[in-house]
Tab-separated table of C-alpha atoms and ligand atoms in Angstrom:
chain	number	residue	atom	x	y	z
A	1	MET	CA	0.000	0.000	0.000
A	2	ARG	CA	1.156	3.534	-0.723
A	3	VAL	CA	-0.206	6.816	0.725
A	4	GLN	CA	1.054	10.378	0.928
A	5	VAL	CA	0.868	10.625	4.727
A	6	ALA	CA	0.767	7.774	7.262
A	7	ILE	CA	-0.694	9.024	10.542
A	8	ILE	CA	0.059	7.018	13.689
A	9	GLY	CA	-2.630	7.421	16.368
A	10	ALA	CA	-6.366	8.182	16.230
A	11	GLY	CA	-6.528	10.616	19.147
A	12	PRO	CA	-7.559	14.237	18.532
A	13	SER	CA	-4.202	15.070	16.838
A	14	GLY	CA	-4.264	12.228	14.321
A	15	LEU	CA	-7.969	12.523	13.529
A	16	LEU	CA	-7.884	16.303	13.106
A	17	LEU	CA	-4.800	16.111	10.890
A	18	GLY	CA	-6.476	13.376	8.836
A	19	GLN	CA	-9.548	15.530	8.324
A	20	LEU	CA	-7.631	18.692	7.332
A	21	LEU	CA	-5.490	16.691	4.875
A	22	HIS	CA	-8.570	14.987	3.438
A	23	LEU	CA	-10.194	18.381	2.790
A	24	ALA	CA	-7.007	19.455	0.972
A	25	GLY	CA	-7.088	16.349	-1.219
A	26	ILE	CA	-4.073	14.735	0.486
A	27	ASP	CA	-4.325	11.011	0.926
A	28	ALA	CA	-3.685	9.689	4.451
A	29	VAL	CA	-4.232	6.502	6.404
A	30	ILE	CA	-4.506	6.375	10.214
A	31	LEU	CA	-3.113	3.439	12.206
A	32	GLU	CA	-4.391	3.133	15.788
A	33	ASN	CA	-3.396	0.343	18.128
A	34	ARG	CA	-6.583	0.442	20.218
A	35	SER	CA	-10.211	-0.135	19.229
A	36	ARG	CA	-12.564	2.704	18.296
A	37	GLU	CA	-14.605	1.995	21.453
A	38	TYR	CA	-11.521	2.142	23.675
A	39	VAL	CA	-10.451	5.502	22.213
A	40	LEU	CA	-13.963	6.886	22.730
A	41	GLY	CA	-14.151	5.548	26.279
A	42	ARG	CA	-11.230	7.646	27.526
A	43	ILE	CA	-12.409	10.614	29.592
A	44	ARG	CA	-10.093	13.553	29.071
A	45	ALA	CA	-10.069	17.343	29.020
A	46	GLY	CA	-12.947	19.615	28.143
A	47	VAL	CA	-11.953	23.241	27.500
A	48	LEU	CA	-11.377	24.549	23.958
A	49	GLU	CA	-9.641	27.810	23.120
A	50	GLN	CA	-11.117	29.903	20.317
A	51	GLY	CA	-8.225	28.849	18.049
A	52	ALA	CA	-9.145	25.183	18.503
A	53	VAL	CA	-12.832	25.923	17.861
A	54	ASP	CA	-11.916	27.820	14.666
A	55	LEU	CA	-9.746	24.924	13.506
A	56	LEU	CA	-12.522	22.380	14.168
A	57	ASP	CA	-14.848	24.647	12.165
A	58	ARG	CA	-12.349	24.709	9.302
A	59	ALA	CA	-12.182	20.928	9.489
A	60	GLY	CA	-15.983	20.871	9.023
A	61	VAL	CA	-16.721	19.301	12.403
A	62	GLY	CA	-17.958	22.334	14.354
A	63	SER	CA	-21.734	21.967	14.175
A	64	ARG	CA	-22.375	19.789	17.275
A	65	LEU	CA	-19.701	21.724	19.148
A	66	HIS	CA	-21.576	24.980	18.503
A	67	ALA	CA	-24.960	23.425	19.308
A	68	GLU	CA	-23.946	21.626	22.507
A	69	GLY	CA	-20.736	23.313	23.735
A	70	LEU	CA	-21.008	25.820	26.569
A	71	VAL	CA	-19.398	29.209	25.933
A	72	HIS	CA	-17.695	30.480	29.090
A	73	HIS	CA	-16.717	34.134	29.490
A	74	GLY	CA	-15.008	33.728	32.849
A	75	ILE	CA	-13.606	31.327	35.431
A	76	GLU	CA	-13.542	31.457	39.208
A	77	LEU	CA	-10.550	31.152	41.503
A	78	CYS	CA	-11.274	30.104	45.083
A	79	PHE	CA	-8.803	30.551	47.930
A	80	GLU	CA	-9.231	31.103	51.660
A	81	SER	CA	-12.787	29.835	51.041
A	82	VAL	CA	-13.793	32.860	48.940
A	83	ARG	CA	-14.451	32.778	45.186
A	84	HIS	CA	-13.175	35.497	42.829
A	85	ARG	CA	-14.231	35.743	39.191
A	86	ILE	CA	-11.774	36.418	36.378
A	87	ASP	CA	-13.702	37.968	33.507
A	88	LEU	CA	-11.859	36.423	30.562
A	89	SER	CA	-13.864	38.234	27.882
A	90	GLU	CA	-13.639	41.672	29.429
A	91	LEU	CA	-9.872	41.314	29.902
A	92	THR	CA	-9.121	39.976	26.416
A	93	GLY	CA	-11.310	42.125	24.175
A	94	GLY	CA	-14.131	39.593	23.936
A	95	LYS	CA	-12.375	36.220	23.837
A	96	CYS	CA	-13.887	33.181	25.540
A	97	VAL	CA	-13.474	29.401	25.855
A	98	THR	CA	-15.887	26.603	24.934
A	99	VAL	CA	-16.536	23.710	27.290
A	100	TYR	CA	-16.955	20.576	25.137
A	101	GLY	CA	-15.465	17.207	26.019
A	102	GLN	CA	-12.468	15.766	24.182
A	103	THR	CA	-14.517	12.571	23.852
A	104	GLU	CA	-17.107	14.511	21.838
A	105	VAL	CA	-14.419	16.164	19.666
A	106	THR	CA	-13.001	12.694	18.980
A	107	LYS	CA	-16.436	11.293	18.096
A	108	ASP	CA	-17.195	14.182	15.716
A	109	LEU	CA	-13.846	13.661	13.973
A	110	MET	CA	-14.371	9.885	13.728
A	111	ASP	CA	-17.844	10.431	12.235
A	112	ALA	CA	-16.462	12.919	9.691
A	113	ARG	CA	-13.709	10.471	8.745
A	114	ALA	CA	-16.197	7.653	8.286
A	115	ALA	CA	-18.431	9.927	6.163
A	116	ALA	CA	-15.427	10.831	3.985
A	117	GLY	CA	-14.661	7.149	3.474
A	118	ALA	CA	-11.089	7.706	4.688
A	119	LYS	CA	-9.201	4.672	5.952
A	120	THR	CA	-8.437	4.058	9.630
A	121	VAL	CA	-6.992	0.769	10.828
A	122	TYR	CA	-8.000	0.177	14.453
A	123	GLU	CA	-6.313	-2.484	16.575
A	124	ALA	CA	-3.139	-2.273	14.461
A	125	ASP	CA	-0.494	-4.280	16.323
A	126	ALA	CA	3.279	-3.827	16.448
A	127	VAL	CA	3.275	-0.534	14.537
A	128	SER	CA	6.845	0.437	13.595
A	129	VAL	CA	8.270	3.367	11.594
A	130	HIS	CA	11.262	3.073	9.226
A	131	ASP	CA	13.544	5.027	6.876
A	132	PHE	CA	12.214	8.448	7.796
A	133	ASP	CA	15.695	9.902	7.354
A	134	GLY	CA	15.404	9.145	3.618
A	135	ASP	CA	12.837	9.919	0.895
A	136	ARG	CA	10.777	6.737	1.200
A	137	PRO	CA	9.633	6.196	4.775
A	138	LYS	CA	7.705	3.035	5.643
A	139	VAL	CA	5.329	1.956	8.349
A	140	ARG	CA	4.848	-1.694	9.261
A	141	TYR	CA	2.092	-3.197	11.391
A	142	ARG	CA	0.153	-6.372	11.993
A	143	ALA	CA	-3.612	-6.674	11.639
A	144	ASP	CA	-6.122	-9.424	10.854
A	145	GLY	CA	-3.440	-12.042	11.388
A	146	GLY	CA	-1.118	-10.651	8.695
A	147	ALA	CA	1.895	-8.350	8.354
A	148	HIS	CA	1.448	-5.107	6.376
A	149	GLU	CA	3.732	-2.395	5.029
A	150	ILE	CA	2.793	1.127	3.954
A	151	GLU	CA	5.090	3.270	1.854
A	152	CYS	CA	4.552	6.997	2.274
A	153	ASP	CA	6.028	10.489	1.810
A	154	PHE	CA	5.660	11.490	5.471
A	155	ILE	CA	4.885	9.883	8.821
A	156	ALA	CA	2.866	11.955	11.306
A	157	GLY	CA	3.600	10.765	14.852
A	158	CYS	CA	0.284	11.527	16.600
A	159	ASP	CA	0.537	8.539	18.916
A	160	GLY	CA	0.554	10.225	22.298
A	161	PHE	CA	3.096	10.229	25.105
A	162	HIS	CA	3.539	6.421	25.180
A	163	GLY	CA	3.591	6.006	21.403
A	164	VAL	CA	6.208	4.423	19.179
A	165	CYS	CA	7.211	7.395	16.990
A	166	ARG	CA	9.188	9.524	19.454
A	167	LYS	CA	10.854	6.365	20.775
A	168	SER	CA	12.006	5.462	17.244
A	169	VAL	CA	14.155	8.581	16.967
A	170	PRO	CA	17.873	8.025	17.725
A	171	ALA	CA	18.616	9.290	21.248
A	172	LYS	CA	21.314	11.672	20.024
A	173	ALA	CA	18.827	13.458	17.724
A	174	ILE	CA	16.345	14.417	20.454
A	175	THR	CA	16.457	16.440	23.673
A	176	THR	CA	13.755	16.069	26.304
A	177	TYR	CA	12.801	18.372	29.167
A	178	GLU	CA	10.691	17.024	32.002
A	179	ARG	CA	9.162	17.784	35.385
A	180	VAL	CA	7.109	15.243	37.289
A	181	TYR	CA	4.881	16.613	40.063
A	182	PRO	CA	4.591	14.852	43.443
A	183	PHE	CA	0.793	14.354	43.248
A	184	GLY	CA	-2.012	13.317	40.915
A	185	TRP	CA	-5.589	14.269	40.074
A	186	LEU	CA	-8.456	12.046	41.092
A	187	GLY	CA	-11.276	12.742	38.606
A	188	LEU	CA	-14.977	11.933	38.888
A	189	LEU	CA	-17.653	12.239	36.198
A	190	ALA	CA	-21.323	12.293	37.228
A	191	ASP	CA	-24.705	13.022	35.716
A	192	THR	CA	-25.423	15.823	38.141
A	193	PRO	CA	-25.829	19.543	37.378
A	194	PRO	CA	-22.567	21.493	37.899
A	195	CYS	CA	-22.286	23.360	41.216
A	196	GLY	CA	-21.620	26.669	39.421
A	197	ASP	CA	-22.098	28.272	36.015
A	198	GLU	CA	-18.353	28.499	35.372
A	199	LEU	CA	-15.257	26.435	36.216
A	200	ILE	CA	-13.966	26.842	39.788
A	201	TYR	CA	-10.226	26.339	40.435
A	202	VAL	CA	-9.671	25.881	44.167
A	203	ASN	CA	-6.525	26.433	46.222
A	204	HIS	CA	-7.115	24.764	49.604
A	205	GLU	CA	-4.844	23.625	52.412
A	206	ARG	CA	-6.162	20.060	51.953
A	207	GLY	CA	-5.186	20.212	48.271
A	208	PHE	CA	-6.301	21.586	44.923
A	209	ALA	CA	-9.818	20.968	43.598
A	210	LEU	CA	-11.498	21.762	40.279
A	211	CYS	CA	-15.183	21.949	39.460
A	212	SER	CA	-15.698	21.499	35.735
A	213	MET	CA	-18.507	20.227	33.541
A	214	ARG	CA	-19.395	18.548	30.286
A	215	SER	CA	-22.945	19.932	29.969
A	216	ARG	CA	-25.661	21.484	32.134
A	217	SER	CA	-26.442	18.039	33.481
A	218	ARG	CA	-22.989	16.403	33.580
A	219	SER	CA	-20.220	17.457	35.977
A	220	ARG	CA	-16.517	16.713	36.062
A	221	TYR	CA	-14.677	17.208	39.358
A	222	TYR	CA	-11.051	16.725	40.334
A	223	LEU	CA	-9.175	16.476	43.645
A	224	GLN	CA	-5.427	16.680	44.167
A	225	CYS	CA	-4.399	13.310	45.586
A	226	ALA	CA	-1.243	11.399	46.521
A	227	LEU	CA	0.453	9.496	43.693
A	228	ASP	CA	0.110	6.156	45.487
A	229	GLU	CA	-3.611	6.660	46.169
A	230	GLN	CA	-5.754	3.583	45.404
A	231	ILE	CA	-8.945	4.294	43.471
A	232	ALA	CA	-10.693	1.450	45.357
A	233	GLU	CA	-10.261	3.438	48.550
A	234	TRP	CA	-12.239	6.332	47.101
A	235	SER	CA	-15.932	5.573	47.370
A	236	ASP	CA	-18.171	8.157	45.699
A	237	GLN	CA	-19.206	9.299	49.161
A	238	ARG	CA	-15.605	9.873	50.231
A	239	PHE	CA	-14.947	11.870	47.035
A	240	TRP	CA	-17.995	14.106	47.500
A	241	ASP	CA	-17.212	14.684	51.196
A	242	GLU	CA	-13.621	15.651	50.412
A	243	LEU	CA	-14.654	17.936	47.546
A	244	ARG	CA	-17.205	19.701	49.749
A	245	ARG	CA	-14.519	20.380	52.382
A	246	ARG	CA	-12.328	22.129	49.783
A	247	LEU	CA	-15.101	24.379	48.378
A	248	ASP	CA	-16.386	27.723	49.650
A	249	PRO	CA	-19.658	27.472	51.652
A	250	ALA	CA	-21.932	28.549	48.766
A	251	ALA	CA	-20.414	26.106	46.251
A	252	ALA	CA	-20.431	23.320	48.875
A	253	GLU	CA	-24.109	24.033	49.475
A	254	ALA	CA	-24.858	24.024	45.715
A	255	LEU	CA	-22.970	20.759	45.108
A	256	VAL	CA	-25.305	18.055	43.817
A	257	THR	CA	-23.902	14.564	44.313
A	258	GLY	CA	-24.779	11.329	42.553
A	259	PRO	CA	-23.282	8.025	41.421
A	260	SER	CA	-20.023	8.334	39.475
A	261	LEU	CA	-19.923	7.346	35.791
A	262	GLU	CA	-16.127	7.216	35.856
A	263	LYS	CA	-13.372	7.708	38.412
A	264	SER	CA	-9.654	7.683	37.647
A	265	ILE	CA	-6.289	8.958	38.850
A	266	ALA	CA	-3.901	10.760	36.500
A	267	PRO	CA	-0.311	11.798	37.274
A	268	LEU	CA	0.819	15.349	36.457
A	269	ARG	CA	3.786	15.937	34.204
A	270	SER	CA	5.447	18.659	32.148
A	271	PHE	CA	7.407	17.291	29.175
A	272	VAL	CA	8.771	18.638	25.889
A	273	ALA	CA	10.763	16.827	23.195
A	274	GLU	CA	12.842	18.934	20.798
A	275	PRO	CA	12.849	19.093	17.833
A	276	MET	CA	9.507	17.823	16.493
A	277	ARG	CA	10.701	16.927	12.985
A	278	PHE	CA	13.204	14.176	12.100
A	279	GLY	CA	13.498	14.065	8.335
A	280	ARG	CA	10.116	12.807	7.146
A	281	LEU	CA	8.800	11.976	10.631
A	282	LEU	CA	6.850	14.802	12.278
A	283	LEU	CA	5.561	14.612	15.849
A	284	ALA	CA	2.354	16.368	16.973
A	285	GLY	CA	0.343	16.576	20.203
A	286	ASP	CA	1.089	14.433	23.266
A	287	ALA	CA	3.737	12.501	21.278
A	288	ALA	CA	5.946	15.598	21.606
A	289	HIS	CA	4.777	17.291	24.805
A	290	ILE	CA	2.705	16.949	27.953
A	291	VAL	CA	1.350	19.680	30.203
A	292	PRO	CA	-0.209	19.239	33.635
A	293	PRO	CA	-3.983	19.667	33.116
A	294	THR	CA	-4.260	22.713	35.385
A	295	GLY	CA	-4.235	25.212	32.507
A	296	ALA	CA	-6.469	23.075	30.216
A	297	LYS	CA	-3.868	23.291	27.458
A	298	GLY	CA	-3.243	19.663	26.353
A	299	LEU	CA	-5.930	19.382	23.692
A	300	ASN	CA	-5.429	22.991	22.611
A	301	LEU	CA	-1.705	22.449	21.995
A	302	ALA	CA	-2.518	19.349	19.981
A	303	ALA	CA	-4.797	21.553	17.847
A	304	SER	CA	-2.158	24.250	17.264
A	305	ASP	CA	0.471	21.637	16.313
A	306	VAL	CA	-1.967	20.145	13.821
A	307	HIS	CA	-2.687	23.586	12.410
A	308	TYR	CA	1.042	24.125	11.707
A	309	LEU	CA	1.554	20.576	10.455
A	310	SER	CA	-1.423	20.543	8.093
A	311	THR	CA	-0.411	23.965	6.738
A	312	ALA	CA	3.156	22.756	6.127
A	313	LEU	CA	2.071	19.537	4.386
A	314	ILE	CA	-0.521	21.332	2.253
A	315	ASP	CA	2.136	23.888	1.255
A	316	HIS	CA	4.564	21.085	0.381
A	317	TYR	CA	2.069	19.321	-1.898
A	318	ALA	CA	1.113	22.645	-3.536
A	319	THR	CA	4.639	23.947	-4.137
A	320	GLY	CA	6.959	20.952	-3.864
A	321	GLY	CA	8.998	23.028	-1.385
A	322	PHE	CA	10.111	22.294	2.167
A	323	ALA	CA	10.193	25.805	3.682
A	324	GLU	CA	7.063	25.327	5.845
A	325	LEU	CA	8.122	21.836	6.913
A	326	ASP	CA	11.548	23.202	7.843
A	327	ALA	CA	9.855	25.849	10.012
A	328	TYR	CA	7.358	23.413	11.601
A	329	SER	CA	9.253	22.475	14.745
A	330	ALA	CA	10.309	25.992	15.728
A	331	LYS	CA	6.816	27.424	15.137
A	332	CYS	CA	5.208	24.748	17.327
A	333	LEU	CA	7.800	24.925	20.076
A	334	ARG	CA	7.488	28.680	20.527
A	335	ARG	CA	3.808	28.292	21.366
A	336	ILE	CA	4.313	25.029	23.292
A	337	TRP	CA	6.795	26.604	25.726
A	338	GLN	CA	4.327	29.426	26.416
A	339	ALA	CA	1.670	26.855	27.327
A	340	GLU	CA	4.213	24.822	29.314
A	341	ARG	CA	5.112	27.908	31.333
A	342	PHE	CA	1.466	28.812	31.994
A	343	SER	CA	0.485	25.243	32.979
A	344	TRP	CA	3.508	24.907	35.292
A	345	TRP	CA	2.796	28.293	36.876
A	346	MET	CA	-0.906	27.530	37.446
A	347	THR	CA	0.017	24.140	38.914
A	348	LYS	CA	2.483	25.783	41.324
A	349	LEU	CA	-0.054	28.430	42.272
A	350	LEU	CA	-2.948	26.131	43.113
A	351	HIS	CA	-1.604	22.827	44.520
A	352	CYS	CA	-0.243	21.858	47.936
A	353	PHE	CA	3.471	21.101	47.729
A	354	SER	CA	4.449	19.367	50.962
A	355	ASP	CA	8.088	20.451	50.648
A	356	GLU	CA	7.129	24.147	50.394
A	357	GLY	CA	5.651	24.280	53.911
A	358	ALA	CA	3.795	27.191	55.500
A	359	PHE	CA	5.974	29.769	53.736
A	360	GLY	CA	5.042	28.325	50.357
A	361	ARG	CA	1.325	28.579	51.184
A	362	LYS	CA	1.651	32.224	52.238
A	363	ILE	CA	3.414	33.005	48.959
A	364	GLN	CA	0.640	31.269	46.974
A	365	VAL	CA	-2.037	33.323	48.719
A	366	ALA	CA	-0.034	36.529	48.180
A	367	GLU	CA	0.207	35.733	44.481
A	368	LEU	CA	-3.517	34.942	44.263
A	369	VAL	CA	-4.369	38.221	46.026
A	370	HIS	CA	-2.224	40.080	43.502
A	371	LEU	CA	-3.740	38.137	40.609
A	372	ILE	CA	-7.317	39.091	41.454
A	373	ASN	CA	-6.533	42.712	42.399
A	374	SER	CA	-4.128	43.708	39.647
A	375	ARG	CA	-5.656	44.292	36.241
A	376	ALA	CA	-2.236	43.652	34.683
A	377	ALA	CA	-1.921	40.283	36.420
A	378	SER	CA	-5.550	39.271	35.669
A	379	THR	CA	-5.047	40.264	32.038
A	380	ALA	CA	-1.883	38.150	31.753
A	381	PHE	CA	-3.801	35.199	33.222
A	382	ALA	CA	-6.791	35.722	30.916
A	383	GLU	CA	-4.630	36.057	27.769
A	384	ASN	CA	-3.000	32.719	28.494
A	385	TYR	CA	-6.176	30.946	29.578
A	386	VAL	CA	-8.153	31.849	26.429
A	387	GLY	CA	-5.098	30.893	24.364
A	388	LEU	CA	-2.199	32.755	22.805
A	389	PRO	CA	-2.422	33.416	19.046
A	390	TYR	CA	-1.297	30.757	16.539
B	401	APR	N1	0.564	2.590	17.377
B	401	APR	C1	-0.620	3.133	17.016
B	401	APR	N2	-1.321	3.973	17.795
B	401	APR	C2	-0.822	4.266	18.999
B	401	APR	C3	0.415	3.732	19.437
B	401	APR	C4	1.107	2.849	18.566
B	401	APR	N3	2.258	2.317	18.927
B	401	APR	N4	0.671	4.226	20.674
B	401	APR	C5	-0.360	5.008	20.999
B	401	APR	N5	-1.265	5.046	19.998
B	401	APR	C6	-2.539	5.773	19.955
B	401	APR	C7	-3.266	5.832	21.294
B	401	APR	O1	-4.034	4.664	21.533
B	401	APR	C8	-4.119	7.063	21.129
B	401	APR	O2	-5.402	6.771	20.597
B	401	APR	O3	-2.279	7.129	19.649
B	401	APR	C9	-3.354	7.935	20.148
B	401	APR	C10	-2.781	9.171	20.800
B	401	APR	O4	-3.862	9.965	21.236
B	401	APR	P1	-3.769	10.945	22.504
B	401	APR	O5	-3.016	10.290	23.589
B	401	APR	O6	-5.141	11.416	22.780
B	401	APR	O7	-2.842	12.154	21.974
B	401	APR	P2	-3.204	13.354	20.987
B	401	APR	O8	-4.061	12.892	19.860
B	401	APR	O9	-1.929	14.049	20.720
B	401	APR	O10	-4.158	14.278	21.830
B	401	APR	C11	-3.714	15.104	22.838
B	401	APR	O11	-4.991	14.045	24.486
B	401	APR	O12	-3.951	13.235	26.411
B	401	APR	C12	-4.750	14.230	25.875
B	401	APR	O13	-4.257	16.138	27.186
B	401	APR	C13	-4.060	15.513	25.976
B	401	APR	O14	-5.941	16.602	25.306
B	401	APR	C14	-4.688	16.208	24.862
B	401	APR	C15	-4.820	15.253	23.796
B	402	PHB	C1	-12.005	19.120	32.481
B	402	PHB	O1	-13.173	19.522	32.359
B	402	PHB	O2	-11.729	17.920	32.387
B	402	PHB	C2	-10.934	20.106	32.775
B	402	PHB	C3	-11.223	21.456	32.764
B	402	PHB	C4	-10.232	22.374	33.049
B	402	PHB	C5	-8.963	21.944	33.344
B	402	PHB	C6	-8.664	20.585	33.327
B	402	PHB	C7	-9.648	19.660	33.046
B	402	PHB	O3	-8.004	22.850	33.653
């Protein structure tokens, strides 16, 4: 088999790239090692920057997002048991974010791909990438009991943090930067109305909490937890009781509890691999970088990478030139490091760090007081939260 672009991974990065290339008449196949149902069953982030919404519109998959997504003009920060609103729109000349689950984005992209008749191989085993330092890269995999090989012009490594593409690059060609945080997030999804109209980010001495949502009747909550925490030890009741203790009295009062649909623990990590292009292998999304979820940037960075990558590939097939592909890595990384900085800073501001002690907590509160009282500081926060320009 021969295609122009072989995409590894059917997460948001791979599916969005596939759709943008399809619309440009570029032929691509997607290889995914999990099943469609498994990919759709993963509960992930839920906040889209305007840039990501615009890109999904351009990809022709924006209609359900506009019908069902919730437009948020502000967020709330809670510390010392008092909530303070940051008016994102007022501070950024009208920008906002849209709350719409990554699961829904993924489903819309899968449906569009199926409607376009574009090929995705799910449950592809032993995917491996070859010869990307030359002109004729190849991808090999196993499926339906047989071995397969695809010859292509480019390989797009959209296979997430644990994928095969980044790991296939010779160690001397890649530099990685990493910070692992000494705690995780325990997440709970429930069919209960959210406790507020907007997201609430909570700094509390018992640990960070976040009140988010998927719709007016589905809530998503998170609690900072220890890394060795066992999910079996967290009954729904224990989760709700702990969340209530970390909220301000009005939000605690408004909290509607119910049976969980999903509960999971995720570690927090900052990670960047440089560069993102190795000959004819190009990395995008979580394959190249991870942010802690505090700033809601993971999915949005995947979208901006895919914007740059699709533009570069479309330019290459139109002109035969490599200028945009040569610029790909640097363009992505400039924006990625901005989001890395913001996500790291928000994580430091809102979580309990046991090694920082009482002094560290006082400094956090001082910074939060400055953030809500200084228009300059609130504006800097709002600019980053709604998303820096592409
Ligand atoms: N071969 C084929 N597919 C693979 C392989 C492999 N060896 N390894 C991983 N994959 C698949 C995964 O099963 C997954 O479906 O690649 C896909 C990568 O998808 P994501 O992890 O969702 O990464 P990405 O598409 O870049 O999306 C980034 O996901 O983790 C969140 O916060 C992150 O919201 C961000 C978004
Ligand atoms: C979510 O809804 O899952 C969510 C929202 C905001 C974040 C992180 C996660 O910062």
